[in-house]
mmCIF file of N, CA and C in Angstrom:
data_model
loop_
_atom_site.group_PDB
_atom_site.id
_atom_site.type_symbol
_atom_site.label_atom_id
_atom_site.label_comp_id
_atom_site.label_asym_id
_atom_site.label_seq_id
_atom_site.Cartn_x
_atom_site.Cartn_y
_atom_site.Cartn_z
ATOM 1 N N UNK A 1 154.242 64.767 266.518
ATOM 2 C CA UNK A 1 153.522 63.464 265.347
ATOM 3 C C UNK A 1 154.280 62.159 265.058
ATOM 4 N N UNK A 2 155.181 62.102 264.049
ATOM 5 C CA UNK A 2 155.648 61.207 263.503
ATOM 6 C C UNK A 2 156.015 59.616 264.726
ATOM 7 N N UNK A 3 156.485 59.986 265.679
ATOM 8 C CA UNK A 3 156.372 59.426 266.973
ATOM 9 C C UNK A 3 155.823 58.750 267.735
ATOM 10 N N UNK A 4 154.953 59.371 267.308
ATOM 11 C CA UNK A 4 152.995 58.313 267.818
ATOM 12 C C UNK A 4 153.205 57.331 267.796
ATOM 13 N N UNK A 5 153.243 57.152 266.468
ATOM 14 C CA UNK A 5 152.381 56.183 265.916
ATOM 15 C C UNK A 5 153.243 54.876 266.364
ATOM 16 N N UNK A 6 154.571 54.975 265.903
ATOM 17 C CA UNK A 6 155.720 54.345 266.897
ATOM 18 C C UNK A 6 155.627 53.678 268.344
ATOM 19 N N UNK A 7 156.181 54.908 268.989
ATOM 20 C CA UNK A 7 155.216 54.568 270.408
ATOM 21 C C UNK A 7 153.848 54.187 270.825
ATOM 22 N N UNK A 8 152.714 54.245 270.134
ATOM 23 C CA UNK A 8 152.094 53.662 270.476
ATOM 24 C C UNK A 8 152.159 52.042 269.637
ATOM 25 N N UNK A 9 152.859 51.133 268.738
ATOM 26 C CA UNK A 9 152.331 50.071 268.477
ATOM 27 C C UNK A 9 153.611 49.486 269.075
ATOM 28 N N UNK A 10 154.382 50.224 269.875
ATOM 29 C CA UNK A 10 155.603 49.245 270.439
ATOM 30 C C UNK A 10 155.128 49.205 272.221
ATOM 31 N N UNK A 11 154.043 49.844 272.161
ATOM 32 C CA UNK A 11 153.067 50.075 273.712
ATOM 33 C C UNK A 11 152.470 48.540 273.833
ATOM 34 N N UNK A 12 151.915 48.361 272.367
ATOM 35 C CA UNK A 12 151.012 47.431 272.206
ATOM 36 C C UNK A 12 151.958 46.547 272.327
ATOM 37 N N UNK A 13 152.589 46.545 271.119
ATOM 38 C CA UNK A 13 152.874 45.125 270.980
ATOM 39 C C UNK A 13 153.580 44.693 272.464
ATOM 40 N N UNK A 14 154.339 45.322 273.190
ATOM 41 C CA UNK A 14 154.929 45.556 275.147
ATOM 42 C C UNK A 14 153.746 44.984 276.209
ATOM 43 N N UNK A 15 152.953 45.344 275.862
ATOM 44 C CA UNK A 15 151.691 44.803 276.227
ATOM 45 C C UNK A 15 150.719 43.621 276.101
ATOM 46 N N UNK A 16 151.132 43.398 275.068
ATOM 47 C CA UNK A 16 150.619 41.989 274.139
ATOM 48 C C UNK A 16 151.728 40.822 275.055
ATOM 49 N N UNK A 17 153.098 41.124 274.452
ATOM 50 C CA UNK A 17 154.228 40.629 275.309
ATOM 51 C C UNK A 17 153.322 39.708 276.661
ATOM 52 N N UNK A 18 153.351 40.818 277.653
ATOM 53 C CA UNK A 18 153.313 40.561 278.943
ATOM 54 C C UNK A 18 151.545 39.739 279.104
ATOM 55 N N UNK A 19 150.837 39.674 278.438
ATOM 56 C CA UNK A 19 149.755 38.533 277.954
ATOM 57 C C UNK A 19 149.799 37.749 277.272
ATOM 58 N N UNK A 20 150.962 37.282 276.328
ATOM 59 C CA UNK A 20 151.674 36.300 276.330
ATOM 60 C C UNK A 20 151.941 35.810 277.000
ATOM 61 N N UNK A 21 152.887 36.218 278.248
ATOM 62 C CA UNK A 21 153.325 35.814 279.376
ATOM 63 C C UNK A 21 152.961 34.958 280.092
ATOM 64 N N UNK A 22 151.425 35.794 280.272
ATOM 65 C CA UNK A 22 150.827 34.692 281.419
ATOM 66 C C UNK A 22 149.666 33.691 281.310
ATOM 67 N N UNK A 23 150.044 34.054 280.006
ATOM 68 C CA UNK A 23 148.942 32.970 279.014
ATOM 69 C C UNK A 23 149.921 31.351 279.291
ATOM 70 N N UNK A 24 151.324 31.923 279.504
ATOM 71 C CA UNK A 24 151.821 30.629 279.168
ATOM 72 C C UNK A 24 152.615 30.687 280.677
ATOM 73 N N UNK A 25 151.960 31.193 281.544
ATOM 74 C CA UNK A 25 151.843 30.582 283.351
ATOM 75 C C UNK A 25 151.739 29.916 283.295
ATOM 76 N N UNK A 26 151.631 28.490 283.477
ATOM 77 C CA UNK A 26 150.773 27.277 285.050
ATOM 78 C C UNK A 26 149.822 27.508 285.123
ATOM 79 N N UNK A 27 149.311 29.137 285.883
ATOM 80 C CA UNK A 27 147.859 28.820 286.610
ATOM 81 C C UNK A 27 147.125 29.158 285.474
ATOM 82 N N UNK A 28 147.454 30.106 284.488
ATOM 83 C CA UNK A 28 146.835 29.856 283.396
ATOM 84 C C UNK A 28 146.294 29.179 282.851
ATOM 85 N N UNK A 29 147.036 27.971 282.154
ATOM 86 C CA UNK A 29 147.056 26.921 281.280
ATOM 87 C C UNK A 29 146.277 25.570 282.402
ATOM 88 N N UNK A 30 146.420 25.192 283.593
ATOM 89 C CA UNK A 30 145.197 25.409 284.752
ATOM 90 C C UNK A 30 144.071 25.676 284.040
ATOM 91 N N UNK A 31 143.662 26.934 284.012
ATOM 92 C CA UNK A 31 142.233 27.442 283.964
ATOM 93 C C UNK A 31 141.536 28.148 282.511
ATOM 94 N N UNK A 32 143.316 27.897 281.228
ATOM 95 C CA UNK A 32 142.109 27.815 280.166
ATOM 96 C C UNK A 32 142.895 26.982 279.655
ATOM 97 N N UNK A 33 142.309 25.004 279.168
ATOM 98 C CA UNK A 33 142.555 24.654 278.564
ATOM 99 C C UNK A 33 141.755 24.521 276.647
ATOM 100 N N UNK A 34 143.043 23.928 275.354
ATOM 101 C CA UNK A 34 142.946 24.405 274.721
ATOM 102 C C UNK A 34 142.631 26.242 274.045
ATOM 103 N N UNK A 35 143.406 26.430 274.597
ATOM 104 C CA UNK A 35 143.210 27.829 273.793
ATOM 105 C C UNK A 35 145.255 28.062 273.118
ATOM 106 N N UNK A 36 144.749 29.352 272.178
ATOM 107 C CA UNK A 36 145.680 29.119 270.904
ATOM 108 C C UNK A 36 146.384 29.827 271.274
ATOM 109 N N UNK A 37 147.985 29.844 271.475
ATOM 110 C CA UNK A 37 148.527 30.439 272.236
ATOM 111 C C UNK A 37 149.284 32.063 271.435
ATOM 112 N N UNK A 38 149.617 30.783 269.852
ATOM 113 C CA UNK A 38 149.888 31.660 268.692
ATOM 114 C C UNK A 38 149.109 32.204 267.960
ATOM 115 N N UNK A 39 148.087 32.882 268.635
ATOM 116 C CA UNK A 39 146.638 34.108 268.147
ATOM 117 C C UNK A 39 147.318 35.152 268.000
ATOM 118 N N UNK A 40 149.088 35.482 268.670
ATOM 119 C CA UNK A 40 148.586 37.039 268.608
ATOM 120 C C UNK A 40 149.317 37.547 268.150
ATOM 121 N N UNK A 41 150.104 35.979 267.336
ATOM 122 C CA UNK A 41 151.910 36.468 266.909
ATOM 123 C C UNK A 41 151.687 36.421 265.199
ATOM 124 N N UNK A 42 150.253 37.143 265.176
ATOM 125 C CA UNK A 42 150.109 37.996 263.725
ATOM 126 C C UNK A 42 150.025 39.030 264.186
ATOM 127 N N UNK A 43 149.434 39.455 265.118
ATOM 128 C CA UNK A 43 149.570 40.515 265.471
ATOM 129 C C UNK A 43 151.207 41.962 265.874
ATOM 130 N N UNK A 44 151.516 40.427 266.815
ATOM 131 C CA UNK A 44 153.048 41.334 266.965
ATOM 132 C C UNK A 44 154.054 40.913 265.516
ATOM 133 N N UNK A 45 153.344 40.238 264.646
ATOM 134 C CA UNK A 45 154.255 40.216 263.349
ATOM 135 C C UNK A 45 153.741 41.678 262.651
ATOM 136 N N UNK A 46 152.167 42.297 263.076
ATOM 137 C CA UNK A 46 151.883 43.357 261.956
ATOM 138 C C UNK A 46 152.979 44.529 262.460
ATOM 139 N N UNK A 47 152.942 44.426 264.148
ATOM 140 C CA UNK A 47 152.532 45.435 264.754
ATOM 141 C C UNK A 47 154.605 45.535 263.977
ATOM 142 N N UNK A 48 155.041 44.273 264.250
ATOM 143 C CA UNK A 48 156.875 44.895 264.002
ATOM 144 C C UNK A 48 157.162 45.531 262.601
ATOM 145 N N UNK A 49 155.984 45.151 261.179
ATOM 146 C CA UNK A 49 156.233 45.839 259.982
ATOM 147 C C UNK A 49 156.015 46.645 260.265
ATOM 148 N N UNK A 50 154.277 47.899 260.778
ATOM 149 C CA UNK A 50 154.260 48.892 260.570
ATOM 150 C C UNK A 50 155.517 50.165 261.166
ATOM 151 N N UNK A 51 156.343 49.153 262.527
ATOM 152 C CA UNK A 51 156.850 50.252 262.481
ATOM 153 C C UNK A 51 158.290 50.455 261.927
ATOM 154 N N UNK A 52 158.133 48.923 261.365
ATOM 155 C CA UNK A 52 159.792 49.129 260.426
ATOM 156 C C UNK A 52 159.232 50.484 259.144
ATOM 157 N N UNK A 53 158.238 50.083 258.501
ATOM 158 C CA UNK A 53 157.741 50.778 257.428
ATOM 159 C C UNK A 53 157.823 52.503 258.322
ATOM 160 N N UNK A 54 157.041 52.825 259.319
ATOM 161 C CA UNK A 54 157.328 53.666 259.832
ATOM 162 C C UNK A 54 158.616 54.802 259.842
ATOM 163 N N UNK A 55 159.271 53.494 260.277
ATOM 164 C CA UNK A 55 161.012 54.062 260.437
ATOM 165 C C UNK A 55 161.256 54.063 259.270
ATOM 166 N N UNK A 56 161.263 53.725 258.052
ATOM 167 C CA UNK A 56 162.004 53.935 256.944
ATOM 168 C C UNK A 56 161.009 55.162 256.948
ATOM 169 N N UNK A 57 159.857 55.168 256.258
ATOM 170 C CA UNK A 57 159.384 56.311 255.859
ATOM 171 C C UNK A 57 159.936 57.789 256.475
ATOM 172 N N UNK A 58 160.145 57.733 258.120
ATOM 173 C CA UNK A 58 161.260 58.882 258.829
ATOM 174 C C UNK A 58 162.205 59.198 258.005
ATOM 175 N N UNK A 59 163.085 57.717 258.240
ATOM 176 C CA UNK A 59 164.159 58.235 257.504
ATOM 177 C C UNK A 59 164.598 58.758 255.933
ATOM 178 N N UNK A 60 164.000 58.296 255.011
ATOM 179 C CA UNK A 60 163.672 58.670 253.788
ATOM 180 C C UNK A 60 162.869 60.398 253.896
ATOM 181 N N UNK A 61 161.740 60.579 255.369
ATOM 182 C CA UNK A 61 162.122 62.550 254.797
ATOM 183 C C UNK A 61 163.446 63.019 255.450
ATOM 184 N N UNK A 62 163.656 62.091 256.547
ATOM 185 C CA UNK A 62 164.794 63.413 256.509
ATOM 186 C C UNK A 62 166.373 63.340 255.522
ATOM 187 N N UNK A 63 166.689 62.490 255.229
ATOM 188 C CA UNK A 63 167.020 62.003 253.440
ATOM 189 C C UNK A 63 167.140 63.192 252.576
ATOM 190 N N UNK A 64 165.782 63.409 252.581
ATOM 191 C CA UNK A 64 165.055 64.382 251.585
ATOM 192 C C UNK A 64 165.118 65.548 251.800
ATOM 193 N N UNK A 65 164.772 65.555 252.514
ATOM 194 C CA UNK A 65 165.244 66.896 253.539
ATOM 195 C C UNK A 65 166.144 67.253 253.349
ATOM 196 N N UNK A 66 167.566 66.802 253.872
ATOM 197 C CA UNK A 66 168.726 66.783 253.664
ATOM 198 C C UNK A 66 168.946 67.143 253.119
ATOM 199 N N UNK A 67 169.250 66.405 252.192
ATOM 200 C CA UNK A 67 169.239 65.956 250.183
ATOM 201 C C UNK A 67 168.761 68.131 249.913
ATOM 202 N N UNK A 68 167.572 68.037 249.638
ATOM 203 C CA UNK A 68 166.987 69.711 250.243
ATOM 204 C C UNK A 68 168.085 70.654 250.333
ATOM 205 N N UNK A 69 168.238 71.003 251.845
ATOM 206 C CA UNK A 69 168.892 71.400 252.520
ATOM 207 C C UNK A 69 170.486 71.963 251.572
ATOM 208 N N UNK A 70 170.874 71.069 251.569
ATOM 209 C CA UNK A 70 172.257 70.909 250.400
ATOM 210 C C UNK A 70 172.376 71.429 249.536
ATOM 211 N N UNK A 71 171.586 70.983 249.198
ATOM 212 C CA UNK A 71 171.140 71.435 247.711
ATOM 213 C C UNK A 71 170.722 73.038 247.498
ATOM 214 N N UNK A 72 170.403 73.788 248.002
ATOM 215 C CA UNK A 72 169.837 75.318 248.785
ATOM 216 C C UNK A 72 171.210 75.519 248.938
ATOM 217 N N UNK A 73 172.052 75.184 249.289
ATOM 218 C CA UNK A 73 173.229 76.053 250.327
ATOM 219 C C UNK A 73 173.803 76.227 249.541
ATOM 220 N N UNK A 74 173.756 75.039 248.896
ATOM 221 C CA UNK A 74 175.216 75.077 247.833
ATOM 222 C C UNK A 74 174.660 76.165 246.553
ATOM 223 N N UNK A 75 173.340 76.179 246.112
ATOM 224 C CA UNK A 75 173.042 77.299 245.262
ATOM 225 C C UNK A 75 173.609 78.387 245.402
ATOM 226 N N UNK A 76 173.512 78.585 247.231
ATOM 227 C CA UNK A 76 173.335 79.496 247.546
ATOM 228 C C UNK A 76 174.889 80.791 247.224
ATOM 229 N N UNK A 77 176.075 79.585 247.852
ATOM 230 C CA UNK A 77 177.002 79.974 247.195
ATOM 231 C C UNK A 77 177.412 80.599 246.102
ATOM 232 N N UNK A 78 177.278 79.068 245.490
ATOM 233 C CA UNK A 78 177.502 79.175 243.842
ATOM 234 C C UNK A 78 176.945 80.627 243.528
ATOM 235 N N UNK A 79 175.345 81.255 243.941
ATOM 236 C CA UNK A 79 175.158 82.445 243.339
ATOM 237 C C UNK A 79 175.647 83.395 244.192
ATOM 238 N N UNK A 80 176.319 84.402 244.882
ATOM 239 C CA UNK A 80 176.918 84.701 246.292
ATOM 240 C C UNK A 80 178.436 84.648 245.919
ATOM 241 N N UNK A 81 179.717 83.079 244.863
ATOM 242 C CA UNK A 81 180.720 83.305 244.092
ATOM 243 C C UNK A 81 180.976 84.044 242.844
ATOM 244 N N UNK A 82 179.694 83.816 242.233
ATOM 245 C CA UNK A 82 179.014 84.262 241.021
ATOM 246 C C UNK A 82 179.385 86.629 241.545
ATOM 247 N N UNK A 83 178.429 86.357 242.088
ATOM 248 C CA UNK A 83 177.677 88.536 242.831
ATOM 249 C C UNK A 83 179.610 88.774 242.245
ATOM 250 N N UNK A 84 179.716 87.441 243.326
ATOM 251 C CA UNK A 84 181.540 88.414 244.196
ATOM 252 C C UNK A 84 182.229 88.732 243.452
ATOM 253 N N UNK A 85 182.235 87.402 242.197
ATOM 254 C CA UNK A 85 182.985 87.074 241.015
ATOM 255 C C UNK A 85 182.664 88.994 239.904
ATOM 256 N N UNK A 86 181.617 88.544 239.976
ATOM 257 C CA UNK A 86 181.065 89.782 238.507
ATOM 258 C C UNK A 86 181.247 91.181 239.622
ATOM 259 N N UNK A 87 181.078 91.534 240.667
ATOM 260 C CA UNK A 87 181.115 92.269 240.486
ATOM 261 C C UNK A 87 182.439 93.673 241.528
#
């Protein structure tokens, strides 16, 4: 589920990149005059920001879950050691 959004955004960026390349071809330029080729740049920036944001969230979740697992394992080991020493 976490990977669905970044994959969709990357696909959109790749598709838009192909459109930008197509627009830069001489054939397209001869057909369309006065087109703003920088119009897709904000979309690209938004896509990159979304991908980076989702990546940061995923890394944060993985780190938090990892820390929780380590704390639980250490707590269980401490309890086992205390029980063994007392008994």
